[in-house]
Coordinates of N, CA, C and O and ligand atoms in Angstrom, one line a residue:
M1 N -3.8 13.7 -1.5 CA -3.3 12.4 -1.1 C -3.0 12.4 0.4 O -2.4 13.3 0.9
I2 N -3.5 11.4 1.1 CA -3.2 11.3 2.5 C -1.8 10.8 2.7 O -1.2 10.3 1.8
D3 N -1.3 10.9 3.9 CA 0.0 10.5 4.2 C 0.0 8.9 4.4 O -0.6 8.4 5.3
A4 N 0.5 8.2 3.4 CA 0.5 6.8 3.4 C 1.8 6.2 4.0 O 2.0 5.0 4.0
G5 N 2.8 7.1 4.4 CA 4.0 6.7 4.9 C 4.9 5.9 3.9 O 5.0 6.3 2.7
L6 N 5.4 4.8 4.3 CA 6.4 4.0 3.5 C 5.7 3.6 2.2 O 6.4 3.5 1.1
C7 N 4.4 3.3 2.2 CA 3.8 2.7 1.0 C 3.9 3.7 -0.2 O 3.9 3.2 -1.3
L8 N 4.0 4.9 0.1 CA 4.0 5.9 -1.0 C 5.2 5.7 -1.9 O 5.2 6.0 -3.1
S9 N 6.3 5.1 -1.4 CA 7.5 4.9 -2.2 C 7.9 3.5 -2.3 O 9.0 3.1 -2.7
C10 N 6.9 2.6 -2.1 CA 7.1 1.1 -2.1 C 6.7 0.5 -3.4 O 5.6 0.8 -3.9
Q11 N 7.5 -0.4 -3.9 CA 7.2 -1.0 -5.2 C 6.0 -1.9 -5.1 O 5.4 -2.3 -6.1
H12 N 5.6 -2.3 -3.9 CA 4.4 -3.3 -3.8 C 3.1 -2.6 -3.6 O 2.1 -3.2 -3.5
A13 N 3.1 -1.3 -3.6 CA 1.8 -0.5 -3.4 C 1.1 -0.3 -4.7 O 1.7 0.0 -5.8
L14 N -0.2 -0.6 -4.7 CA -1.1 -0.4 -5.9 C -2.2 0.5 -5.4 O -2.8 0.3 -4.4
L15 N -2.6 1.5 -6.3 CA -3.7 2.3 -6.0 C -5.0 1.7 -6.7 O -4.9 1.4 -7.8
R16 N -6.1 1.7 -5.9 CA -7.3 1.1 -6.4 C -8.4 2.2 -6.3 O -9.1 2.2 -5.3
P17 N -8.7 2.9 -7.3 CA -9.7 3.9 -7.3 C -11.1 3.2 -7.3 O -11.2 2.2 -7.9
T18 N -12.1 3.8 -6.6 CA -13.4 3.2 -6.6 C -14.3 4.2 -7.4 O -14.0 5.3 -7.7
N19 N -15.5 3.7 -7.8 CA -16.4 4.5 -8.5 C -17.1 5.5 -7.6 O -18.0 6.3 -8.1
R20 N -16.8 5.5 -6.3 CA -17.3 6.5 -5.4 C -16.4 7.7 -5.2 O -16.6 8.6 -4.4
G21 N -15.3 7.7 -5.9 CA -14.4 8.8 -5.9 C -13.3 8.7 -4.8 O -12.4 9.6 -4.7
T22 N -13.3 7.5 -4.1 CA -12.2 7.3 -3.1 C -11.1 6.4 -3.8 O -11.4 5.7 -4.8
T23 N -10.0 6.4 -3.2 CA -8.9 5.5 -3.7 C -8.3 4.7 -2.5 O -8.0 5.3 -1.4
Y24 N -8.2 3.4 -2.7 CA -7.6 2.5 -1.7 C -6.2 2.2 -2.1 O -5.9 2.1 -3.3
L25 N -5.4 2.1 -1.1 CA -4.0 1.6 -1.4 C -3.9 0.1 -1.0 O -4.2 -0.2 0.1
R26 N -3.6 -0.7 -2.0 CA -3.5 -2.1 -1.8 C -2.1 -2.6 -1.8 O -1.3 -2.1 -2.6
C27 N -1.7 -3.5 -0.9 CA -0.4 -4.0 -0.9 C -0.3 -5.3 -1.7 O -1.0 -6.3 -1.3
A28 N 0.4 -5.4 -2.7 CA 0.5 -6.5 -3.6 C 1.1 -7.7 -2.9 O 0.8 -8.9 -3.2
L29 N 1.9 -7.5 -1.9 CA 2.5 -8.6 -1.1 C 1.5 -9.5 -0.4 O 1.7 -10.6 -0.1
A30 N 0.4 -8.9 -0.1 CA -0.7 -9.6 0.7 C -1.2 -10.8 0.0 O -1.7 -11.7 0.6
A31 N -1.1 -10.8 -1.3 CA -1.6 -11.9 -2.1 C -0.8 -13.2 -1.9 O -1.3 -14.3 -2.1
T32 N 0.5 -13.1 -1.5 CA 1.4 -14.2 -1.4 C 2.0 -14.4 0.0 O 2.6 -15.4 0.3
D33 N 1.7 -13.4 0.9 CA 2.3 -13.4 2.2 C 1.3 -12.8 3.2 O 1.0 -11.7 3.2
D34 N 0.8 -13.7 4.1 CA -0.2 -13.3 5.0 C 0.3 -12.4 6.2 O -0.5 -12.0 7.1
R35 N 1.6 -12.1 6.2 CA 2.1 -11.1 7.2 C 1.6 -9.7 6.8 O 1.6 -8.8 7.6
F36 N 1.2 -9.5 5.5 CA 0.8 -8.2 5.1 C -0.7 -8.0 4.8 O -1.3 -9.0 4.3
A37 N -1.2 -6.9 5.3 CA -2.6 -6.6 5.1 C -2.9 -6.2 3.6 O -2.1 -5.5 3.0
K38 N -4.0 -6.7 3.0 CA -4.3 -6.3 1.7 C -4.5 -4.8 1.6 O -4.0 -4.2 0.6
Y39 N -5.2 -4.2 2.6 CA -5.3 -2.8 2.6 C -4.7 -2.3 3.9 O -5.4 -2.3 5.0
P40 N -3.4 -2.0 3.9 CA -2.7 -1.6 5.2 C -3.3 -0.4 5.8 O -3.7 0.5 5.1
R41 N -3.2 -0.3 7.1 CA -3.7 0.8 7.8 C -2.6 1.9 7.7 O -1.4 1.7 8.0
L42 N -3.0 3.1 7.2 CA -2.0 4.1 6.9 C -2.0 5.2 8.0 O -3.0 5.4 8.6
P43 N -0.9 5.9 8.1 CA 0.4 5.7 7.4 C 1.2 4.5 7.9 O 1.1 4.2 9.1
V44 N 1.8 3.8 7.1 CA 2.7 2.7 7.4 C 4.1 3.3 7.7 O 4.7 4.0 6.9
T45 N 4.6 3.1 9.0 CA 5.9 3.7 9.3 C 7.0 2.6 9.5 O 8.1 3.0 9.6
D46 N 6.6 1.4 9.5 CA 7.6 0.3 9.7 C 7.1 -0.9 9.0 O 5.9 -1.4 9.3
C47 N 7.8 -1.5 8.0 CA 7.3 -2.6 7.3 C 8.4 -3.5 6.8 O 9.3 -3.0 6.1
A48 N 8.3 -4.8 7.1 CA 9.3 -5.7 6.6 C 9.4 -5.9 5.1 O 10.4 -6.4 4.6
G49 N 8.3 -5.6 4.4 CA 8.3 -5.8 3.0 C 8.6 -4.6 2.2 O 8.6 -4.7 0.9
F50 N 8.9 -3.5 2.9 CA 9.1 -2.3 2.1 C 10.3 -2.4 1.2 O 11.4 -2.8 1.5
E51 N 10.0 -2.0 -0.1 CA 11.1 -1.9 -1.1 C 11.0 -0.6 -1.8 O 10.0 -0.4 -2.6
P52 N 11.9 0.3 -1.6 CA 11.8 1.6 -2.2 C 12.0 1.5 -3.7 O 12.5 0.6 -4.2
G53 N 11.6 2.6 -4.4 CA 11.9 2.6 -5.8 C 10.7 3.1 -6.6 O 10.7 3.1 -7.8
R54 N 9.6 3.5 -5.9 CA 8.4 3.9 -6.6 C 7.9 5.1 -5.9 O 8.0 5.3 -4.7
S55 N 7.2 6.0 -6.6 CA 6.6 7.1 -6.0 C 5.1 7.3 -6.5 O 4.9 7.4 -7.7
L56 N 4.2 7.2 -5.5 CA 2.8 7.3 -5.9 C 2.3 8.8 -5.7 O 1.2 9.1 -5.9
Q57 N 3.2 9.7 -5.3 CA 2.8 11.1 -5.0 C 2.7 11.8 -6.3 O 3.5 11.6 -7.3
Ligands
SF4_101 S1 5.1 -3.9 1.5 FE1 4.7 -2.6 3.3 S2 5.3 -0.6 2.6 FE2 5.1 -1.9 0.8 S3 3.0 -1.5 0.1 FE3 3.0 -3.3 1.4 S4 2.5 -2.5 3.4 FE4 3.1 -0.8 2.2

């Protein structure tokens, strides 16, 4: 797993595996708030939408 920064422990992060064997990290907040990128550039070190409580590691 690459270092995704805050996204790794954020409740809004979703993992999207592809059939090519790679995995994208999608931000669920992007669907309703255009301040957030659908596929954030990682690692995210500062984010207004960050909500801890989940671990993707
Ligand atoms: S809200 Fe921020 S920290 Fe959380 S998944 Fe989206 S980009 Fe990552």
